[in-house]
């Protein structure tokens, strides 16, 4: 499903996030621009430490205390989340956006039963208001059924420690969909799971999002997962969005040198050996390189790349790239 | 890829009906065991890269650790270069330890964070008397050069390096004793793809230069497609299929192998073509304490029959060099 930008429900504009540490400021996000349309499934792809999770945590304003947002806006239905009063923000968190975290074991509280934790989610949301205990329980049972876990009643009485990793991740998904939400942020749901289990979790997630007409932001480090799950992809590198396009277009016609390097590095089922990988590593955020943050690792970099920061520009059909070479500037 | 799996003749490592059980208390008066490795027979030929693939809990790491002597085998034999080494590590001769090395999954915890690189690399050199006191520094510089790191890394601590560089140090440490056989236990699964590609290329280059034999443990079938000469699939402590890489990916026989292959997220249409159609991953790996009777995969198998629930299948050679443990081919 492809949506026009004007119908966006979430629109992040020029977002900067820094972390204050004893060594100075780690300048992680460096002007992120990202939007999600109604009912759209968007992928945010990048390697470890590129700022994917920081971006999404900023959206829900659940950043650690040492984070500062010097610049940027996050519009949710036209209102800036970063400027919202606590009451309003609470409404977004309990009724608008839900998030599935990377580590299901860490996202669930080990000393409360699954039931207690799920009932709380419902009770504090719009759909739980004024409902009786029985009704709330009914909703929870229904949600657990939707993620294909047999015997929901028993699950409600179990503690997280009594469930397997795959089950816990499914419970996290159930919690995220148990109340009506418009946007679901999935932060690498289940990277710690095995391929056959992960495949099941992904299919389940996609099915539920489509059935309920929700929007999805799928954070992942795997281009393969993004290809199977999303309509449109943002490729992120060192706190910048370097390329965005519809999923099909991105795999047919990848343009940014980083996207190309990443695609080359993926071992293929068709064989043909392993590529060289990308030279160097992600920059030091305390003193990030001037100009394009990818230039120290880029084979095509020139004078201009070292001096000036390339911005995302349209190169046709909504395919945007932040690279002077691709834009034809140099 | 070095050499054809069928032309290599000399067996370097042979594992015969190996069992490694762990005692986990009692139930109803009977002692309970986790059957982590349950009757594995495997031959690795000199000069090959044997891929051992399985999901977590399949026993692939336990198999590796038992071969290394970290766990005593409950039953069965391990023969390395013609010598029976089924005894614990402490009773093995120094020359066997020198020839048999391992690289662990997580370089963060397998390198001592209180030592610098020099101290880390010095130990194997001193224990195995590879270099004299005066020659130590020169040898360490050589080792660093071998893994493409500059000499000044000698004074760095593991914590100040990136994950990829740390893994290079682990590899240098394993190769310091000039071994014949190296077990690689998921050496790249904690790393990003662009860094994985670099490390894999280096491992392949070293294998060729030094005539090494690798037992490569991983859960990544796409990676094995590109580097292994032979692949073995493990499920719940048993090997269910083993074949030369080409055969393996062209005609996977075991239903579990097909399920694994169909679960891999891929990045191109051509790869999509190679995935077995109409196989949908279901279920989870049962606990190894409570292995189902008959074929241990029958609970998840789409092609299960009556006999699968009662009789554990034997390994058969379905095609030359292609072994499978399934009643479909009995």
Coordinates of N, CA and C in Angstrom, one line a residue, chain B residues 107-270:
Chain B
X107 N 33.0 -12.1 21.1 CA 34.3 -11.7 21.5 C 34.3 -10.8 22.7
X108 N 33.1 -10.2 23.0 CA 33.0 -9.4 24.2 C 33.3 -10.1 25.5
X109 N 32.8 -11.4 25.6 CA 33.0 -12.1 26.8 C 34.1 -13.2 26.7
X110 N 34.6 -13.5 25.5 CA 35.7 -14.5 25.4 C 37.1 -13.9 25.4
X111 N 37.1 -12.6 25.4 CA 38.4 -11.9 25.6 C 38.4 -11.3 27.0
X112 N 39.5 -11.4 27.7 CA 39.6 -10.8 29.0 C 39.7 -9.3 28.9
X113 N 38.7 -8.7 29.5 CA 38.6 -7.2 29.4 C 39.7 -6.5 30.2
X114 N 40.3 -7.2 31.1 CA 41.4 -6.6 32.0 C 42.7 -6.8 31.4
X115 N 42.8 -7.4 30.2 CA 44.1 -7.6 29.6 C 44.1 -6.8 28.3
X116 N 45.3 -6.4 27.8 CA 45.4 -5.8 26.5 C 45.7 -6.9 25.5
X117 N 45.6 -6.4 24.2 CA 45.8 -7.4 23.1 C 47.1 -8.2 23.2
X118 N 48.1 -7.5 23.6 CA 49.4 -8.1 23.7 C 49.4 -9.3 24.7
X119 N 48.8 -9.0 25.9 CA 48.7 -10.1 26.9 C 47.8 -11.3 26.4
X120 N 46.7 -10.9 25.7 CA 45.8 -11.9 25.2 C 46.5 -12.8 24.2
X121 N 47.3 -12.2 23.3 CA 47.9 -13.0 22.2 C 49.2 -13.7 22.7
X122 N 49.8 -13.2 23.8 CA 51.0 -13.8 24.3 C 50.8 -15.1 24.9
X123 N 49.7 -15.3 25.6 CA 49.5 -16.6 26.4 C 49.7 -17.9 25.6
X124 N 48.9 -18.0 24.5 CA 49.1 -19.2 23.7 C 50.5 -19.4 23.2
X125 N 51.2 -18.3 22.8 CA 52.6 -18.3 22.3 C 53.5 -18.9 23.4
X126 N 53.3 -18.5 24.6 CA 54.1 -18.9 25.7 C 53.9 -20.4 26.1
X127 N 52.5 -20.7 26.2 CA 52.2 -22.0 26.7 C 52.7 -23.1 25.7
X128 N 52.5 -22.8 24.4 CA 53.0 -23.8 23.4 C 54.4 -23.5 22.9
X129 N 55.1 -22.6 23.6 CA 56.5 -22.3 23.2 C 56.7 -22.1 21.7
X130 N 55.8 -21.2 21.2 CA 55.9 -20.9 19.8 C 57.0 -19.9 19.5
X131 N 57.1 -19.0 20.5 CA 58.2 -17.9 20.3 C 59.0 -17.8 21.5
X132 N 60.3 -17.4 21.4 CA 61.1 -17.2 22.5 C 60.7 -15.8 23.2
X133 N 61.2 -15.6 24.3 CA 60.9 -14.3 25.0 C 61.2 -13.1 24.2
X134 N 62.3 -13.2 23.5 CA 62.7 -12.0 22.7 C 61.9 -11.9 21.4
X135 N 61.4 -13.1 20.9 CA 60.7 -13.1 19.7 C 59.2 -12.8 19.8
X136 N 58.7 -12.7 21.1 CA 57.3 -12.6 21.3 C 56.6 -11.4 20.6
X137 N 57.3 -10.2 20.8 CA 56.7 -9.0 20.2 C 56.6 -9.1 18.7
X138 N 57.7 -9.7 18.1 CA 57.7 -9.8 16.6 C 56.5 -10.7 16.2
X139 N 56.3 -11.8 16.9 CA 55.3 -12.8 16.5 C 53.9 -12.1 16.7
X140 N 53.7 -11.3 17.7 CA 52.4 -10.7 18.0 C 52.1 -9.7 16.8
X141 N 53.2 -9.0 16.4 CA 53.0 -8.0 15.3 C 52.6 -8.8 14.0
X142 N 53.2 -10.0 13.8 CA 52.9 -10.8 12.7 C 51.4 -11.3 12.8
X143 N 51.0 -11.7 14.0 CA 49.6 -12.2 14.1 C 48.6 -11.1 13.8
X144 N 48.9 -9.9 14.3 CA 48.0 -8.7 14.1 C 48.0 -8.4 12.6
X145 N 49.1 -8.5 11.9 CA 49.2 -8.2 10.5 C 48.4 -9.3 9.7
X146 N 48.4 -10.5 10.2 CA 47.6 -11.6 9.6 C 46.2 -11.3 9.6
X147 N 45.7 -10.6 10.7 CA 44.2 -10.3 10.7 C 44.0 -8.8 10.3
X148 N 45.0 -8.3 9.6 CA 44.9 -6.9 9.0 C 44.6 -5.8 10.1
X149 N 45.3 -5.9 11.2 CA 45.2 -4.9 12.2 C 46.6 -4.3 12.3
X150 N 46.7 -3.0 12.6 CA 48.0 -2.3 12.7 C 48.7 -2.7 14.1
X151 N 50.1 -2.7 14.1 CA 50.8 -3.1 15.3 C 50.4 -2.4 16.6
X152 N 50.0 -1.2 16.5 CA 49.7 -0.4 17.7 C 48.4 -0.9 18.5
X153 N 47.7 -1.9 17.8 CA 46.6 -2.5 18.5 C 47.0 -3.3 19.7
X154 N 48.3 -3.7 19.7 CA 48.9 -4.4 20.8 C 48.6 -3.9 22.2
X155 N 48.5 -2.5 22.2 CA 48.4 -1.9 23.5 C 46.9 -1.5 23.8
X156 N 46.0 -1.9 22.9 CA 44.6 -1.6 23.2 C 43.9 -2.6 24.0
X157 N 42.8 -2.2 24.7 CA 42.1 -3.2 25.4 C 40.9 -3.6 24.6
X158 N 40.3 -4.8 24.8 CA 39.2 -5.2 24.0 C 38.0 -4.3 24.0
X159 N 37.8 -3.6 25.2 CA 36.7 -2.7 25.3 C 36.8 -1.5 24.4
X160 N 38.0 -1.1 24.0 CA 38.2 0.1 23.2 C 38.1 -0.2 21.7
X161 N 37.7 -1.5 21.4 CA 37.7 -1.8 20.0 C 36.2 -2.1 19.6
X162 N 35.9 -2.1 18.3 CA 34.6 -2.5 17.8 C 34.5 -4.0 17.8
X163 N 33.2 -4.5 17.6 CA 33.0 -5.9 17.7 C 33.7 -6.7 16.6
X164 N 33.8 -6.1 15.4 CA 34.5 -6.8 14.3 C 36.0 -6.9 14.7
X165 N 36.6 -5.9 15.2 CA 38.0 -5.9 15.5 C 38.3 -6.9 16.6
X166 N 37.4 -6.9 17.6 CA 37.6 -7.9 18.7 C 37.5 -9.3 18.2
X167 N 36.6 -9.6 17.2 CA 36.6 -10.9 16.7 C 37.8 -11.3 15.9
X168 N 38.5 -10.2 15.3 CA 39.7 -10.5 14.6 C 40.8 -10.9 15.6
X169 N 40.8 -10.3 16.8 CA 41.7 -10.7 17.8 C 41.5 -12.1 18.3
X170 N 40.2 -12.5 18.4 CA 39.9 -13.9 18.8 C 40.4 -14.8 17.8
X171 N 40.3 -14.4 16.5 CA 40.8 -15.3 15.4 C 42.3 -15.4 15.5
X172 N 43.0 -14.2 15.7 CA 44.4 -14.2 15.8 C 44.9 -15.1 17.0
X173 N 44.1 -15.1 18.1 CA 44.5 -15.9 19.3 C 44.4 -17.4 18.9
X174 N 43.3 -17.7 18.2 CA 43.1 -19.1 17.9 C 44.2 -19.6 16.9
X175 N 44.6 -18.7 16.0 CA 45.6 -19.2 15.0 C 47.0 -19.0 15.5
X176 N 47.2 -18.4 16.7 CA 48.6 -18.2 17.2 C 49.4 -19.5 17.3
X177 N 48.7 -20.6 17.6 CA 49.4 -21.9 17.8 C 49.6 -22.6 16.5
X178 N 49.3 -22.0 15.4 CA 49.4 -22.7 14.1 C 48.6 -24.0 14.1
X179 N 47.3 -24.0 14.3 CA 46.5 -25.2 14.4 C 46.2 -25.8 13.1
X180 N 45.7 -27.1 13.1 CA 45.3 -27.8 11.9 C 43.8 -27.6 11.7
X181 N 43.1 -27.6 12.9 CA 41.6 -27.6 12.8 C 41.1 -26.5 13.7
X182 N 40.2 -25.7 13.2 CA 39.6 -24.7 14.0 C 38.1 -24.8 14.0
X183 N 37.5 -24.8 15.2 CA 36.0 -24.7 15.3 C 35.6 -23.3 15.4
X184 N 34.7 -22.9 14.5 CA 34.3 -21.5 14.5 C 32.8 -21.5 15.0
X185 N 32.6 -21.1 16.3 CA 31.3 -21.2 16.8 C 30.5 -19.9 16.6
X186 N 29.7 -19.8 15.6 CA 29.0 -18.6 15.2 C 29.9 -17.3 15.3
X187 N 31.0 -17.3 14.6 CA 31.9 -16.2 14.8 C 31.4 -14.8 14.3
X188 N 30.4 -14.8 13.5 CA 29.9 -13.5 13.0 C 28.5 -13.2 13.3
X189 N 27.8 -14.1 14.1 CA 26.4 -13.8 14.3 C 26.1 -12.6 15.1
X190 N 27.1 -12.1 15.9 CA 26.8 -10.9 16.7 C 27.2 -9.7 15.9
X191 N 27.6 -9.8 14.7 CA 28.1 -8.7 13.9 C 27.2 -8.2 12.8
X192 N 27.4 -7.0 12.3 CA 26.7 -6.5 11.2 C 27.1 -7.2 9.9
X193 N 26.2 -7.2 8.9 CA 26.6 -7.9 7.7 C 27.8 -7.4 7.0
X194 N 28.0 -6.0 7.0 CA 29.2 -5.5 6.3 C 30.5 -5.9 7.0
X195 N 30.4 -6.1 8.3 CA 31.6 -6.5 9.0 C 31.7 -8.1 8.9
X196 N 30.6 -8.7 8.9 CA 30.6 -10.2 8.7 C 31.3 -10.5 7.4
X197 N 31.0 -9.8 6.4 CA 31.6 -10.1 5.1 C 33.1 -10.0 5.1
X198 N 33.6 -9.0 5.8 CA 35.1 -8.8 5.9 C 35.7 -9.9 6.7
X199 N 35.1 -10.3 7.8 CA 35.7 -11.4 8.6 C 35.7 -12.7 7.9
X200 N 34.6 -13.0 7.2 CA 34.4 -14.3 6.4 C 35.5 -14.3 5.3
X201 N 35.7 -13.2 4.6 CA 36.8 -13.2 3.6 C 38.1 -13.5 4.2
X202 N 38.4 -12.9 5.4 CA 39.7 -13.1 6.0 C 39.8 -14.6 6.4
X203 N 38.8 -15.1 7.0 CA 38.8 -16.6 7.4 C 39.1 -17.5 6.2
X204 N 38.5 -17.1 5.0 CA 38.6 -18.0 3.8 C 40.1 -17.9 3.3
X205 N 40.6 -16.6 3.4 CA 42.0 -16.4 2.9 C 43.0 -17.2 3.8
X206 N 42.8 -17.1 5.1 CA 43.7 -17.8 6.0 C 43.6 -19.3 5.9
X207 N 42.3 -19.8 5.6 CA 42.1 -21.2 5.4 C 42.9 -21.7 4.2
X208 N 42.9 -21.0 3.2 CA 43.6 -21.3 2.0 C 45.2 -21.3 2.2
X209 N 45.6 -20.2 2.8 CA 47.1 -20.0 3.0 C 47.6 -21.1 3.9
X210 N 46.9 -21.4 5.0 CA 47.5 -22.3 6.0 C 47.0 -23.7 5.9
X211 N 46.1 -24.0 4.9 CA 45.6 -25.3 4.7 C 44.8 -25.8 5.9
X212 N 44.0 -24.9 6.5 CA 43.2 -25.2 7.7 C 41.9 -26.0 7.4
X213 N 41.4 -26.7 8.4 CA 40.1 -27.3 8.3 C 39.2 -26.5 9.3
X214 N 38.0 -26.2 8.8 CA 37.1 -25.5 9.7 C 35.8 -26.3 9.9
X215 N 35.4 -26.3 11.2 CA 34.0 -26.8 11.5 C 33.3 -25.5 11.8
X216 N 32.4 -25.0 10.9 CA 31.8 -23.7 11.0 C 30.4 -23.9 11.6
X217 N 30.2 -23.5 12.8 CA 28.9 -23.6 13.5 C 28.1 -22.3 13.3
X218 N 26.9 -22.5 12.8 CA 26.1 -21.3 12.5 C 24.6 -21.6 12.4
X219 N 23.8 -20.5 12.4 CA 22.4 -20.8 12.1 C 22.0 -20.2 10.7
X220 N 23.0 -19.7 10.1 CA 22.8 -18.9 8.8 C 23.1 -19.8 7.6
X221 N 22.0 -20.3 7.0 CA 22.2 -21.2 5.8 C 22.7 -20.5 4.6
X222 N 22.3 -19.2 4.4 CA 22.8 -18.5 3.3 C 24.3 -18.3 3.3
X223 N 24.8 -18.1 4.5 CA 26.2 -18.0 4.6 C 26.9 -19.3 4.2
X224 N 26.4 -20.4 4.7 CA 27.0 -21.7 4.4 C 26.9 -22.0 2.9
X225 N 25.9 -21.6 2.3 CA 25.7 -21.7 0.8 C 27.0 -21.2 0.1
X226 N 27.5 -20.1 0.7 CA 28.6 -19.4 0.0 C 30.0 -19.9 0.4
X227 N 30.2 -20.5 1.6 CA 31.5 -20.9 2.0 C 31.8 -22.3 2.3
X228 N 30.7 -23.1 2.6 CA 31.0 -24.5 3.1 C 31.2 -25.5 1.9
X229 N 32.0 -26.5 2.2 CA 32.1 -27.6 1.2 C 31.0 -28.6 1.5
X230 N 30.7 -28.8 2.8 CA 29.6 -29.7 3.2 C 28.8 -29.1 4.2
X231 N 27.5 -29.5 4.3 CA 26.6 -28.9 5.4 C 26.0 -30.1 6.1
X232 N 25.9 -29.9 7.5 CA 25.2 -30.9 8.3 C 24.1 -30.1 9.1
X233 N 22.9 -30.6 9.1 CA 21.8 -29.9 9.9 C 21.6 -30.7 11.1
X234 N 21.5 -29.9 12.2 CA 21.2 -30.6 13.5 C 19.9 -30.1 14.1
X235 N 19.2 -31.1 14.7 CA 17.9 -30.8 15.3 C 17.8 -31.6 16.6
X236 N 17.6 -31.0 17.7 CA 17.4 -31.7 19.0 C 18.5 -32.7 19.3
X237 N 19.8 -32.4 19.1 CA 20.8 -33.3 19.5 C 21.2 -34.3 18.4
X238 N 20.5 -34.3 17.3 CA 20.8 -35.3 16.3 C 21.1 -34.6 14.9
X239 N 21.9 -35.2 14.1 CA 22.1 -34.7 12.8 C 21.0 -35.3 11.9
X240 N 20.2 -34.5 11.2 CA 19.2 -35.0 10.4 C 19.5 -35.0 8.9
X241 N 20.4 -34.2 8.4 CA 20.8 -34.3 7.0 C 22.2 -33.8 6.8
X242 N 23.0 -34.5 6.0 CA 24.3 -33.9 5.6 C 24.6 -34.2 4.2
X243 N 25.1 -33.3 3.5 CA 25.4 -33.4 2.1 C 26.4 -32.4 1.6
X244 N 27.0 -32.6 0.4 CA 27.9 -31.6 -0.1 C 27.0 -30.4 -0.5
X245 N 27.6 -29.2 -0.3 CA 26.8 -27.9 -0.4 C 25.9 -27.8 -1.6
X246 N 26.4 -28.1 -2.8 CA 25.7 -28.0 -4.0 C 24.4 -28.8 -4.0
X247 N 24.6 -30.1 -3.7 CA 23.4 -31.0 -3.6 C 22.4 -30.6 -2.6
X248 N 23.0 -30.1 -1.5 CA 22.2 -29.8 -0.3 C 21.2 -28.7 -0.7
X249 N 21.7 -27.7 -1.4 CA 20.8 -26.5 -1.7 C 19.9 -26.8 -2.9
X250 N 20.4 -27.7 -3.8 CA 19.6 -27.9 -5.0 C 18.4 -28.9 -4.6
X251 N 18.7 -29.9 -3.8 CA 17.7 -30.9 -3.5 C 17.7 -31.2 -2.0
X252 N 17.2 -30.3 -1.1 CA 17.1 -30.6 0.3 C 16.1 -31.7 0.5
X253 N 16.4 -32.7 1.3 CA 15.5 -33.8 1.5 C 14.7 -33.8 2.8
X254 N 15.4 -33.5 3.9 CA 14.7 -33.6 5.2 C 13.6 -32.5 5.3
X255 N 12.4 -32.8 5.8 CA 11.4 -31.8 5.9 C 11.8 -30.6 6.8
X256 N 12.7 -30.9 7.8 CA 13.1 -29.8 8.6 C 14.1 -28.8 7.8
X257 N 14.9 -29.4 7.0 CA 15.8 -28.6 6.2 C 15.0 -27.7 5.3
X258 N 13.9 -28.2 4.7 CA 13.0 -27.4 3.8 C 12.4 -26.3 4.6
X259 N 12.0 -26.6 5.9 CA 11.3 -25.6 6.7 C 12.3 -24.5 7.0
X260 N 13.6 -24.9 7.3 CA 14.6 -23.9 7.6 C 14.8 -23.0 6.4
X261 N 15.0 -23.6 5.2 CA 15.3 -22.9 4.0 C 14.1 -21.9 3.6
X262 N 12.9 -22.4 3.9 CA 11.7 -21.5 3.5 C 11.6 -20.3 4.5
X263 N 12.3 -20.4 5.6 CA 12.1 -19.3 6.6 C 13.1 -18.2 6.4
X264 N 14.1 -18.4 5.5 CA 15.2 -17.4 5.4 C 14.7 -16.2 4.7
X265 N 14.8 -15.0 5.3 CA 14.5 -13.8 4.5 C 15.5 -13.5 3.5
X266 N 15.2 -13.3 2.3 CA 16.1 -13.1 1.2 C 16.0 -11.7 0.5
X267 N 17.0 -11.3 -0.3 CA 16.9 -10.0 -0.8 C 16.7 -9.9 -2.4
X268 N 16.5 -11.1 -3.0 CA 16.3 -11.0 -4.4 C 15.3 -12.1 -4.9
X269 N 14.7 -11.8 -6.1 CA 13.8 -12.7 -6.7 C 14.4 -14.1 -7.0
X270 N 15.7 -14.1 -7.4 CA 16.3 -15.3 -7.8 C 16.4 -16.2 -6.6

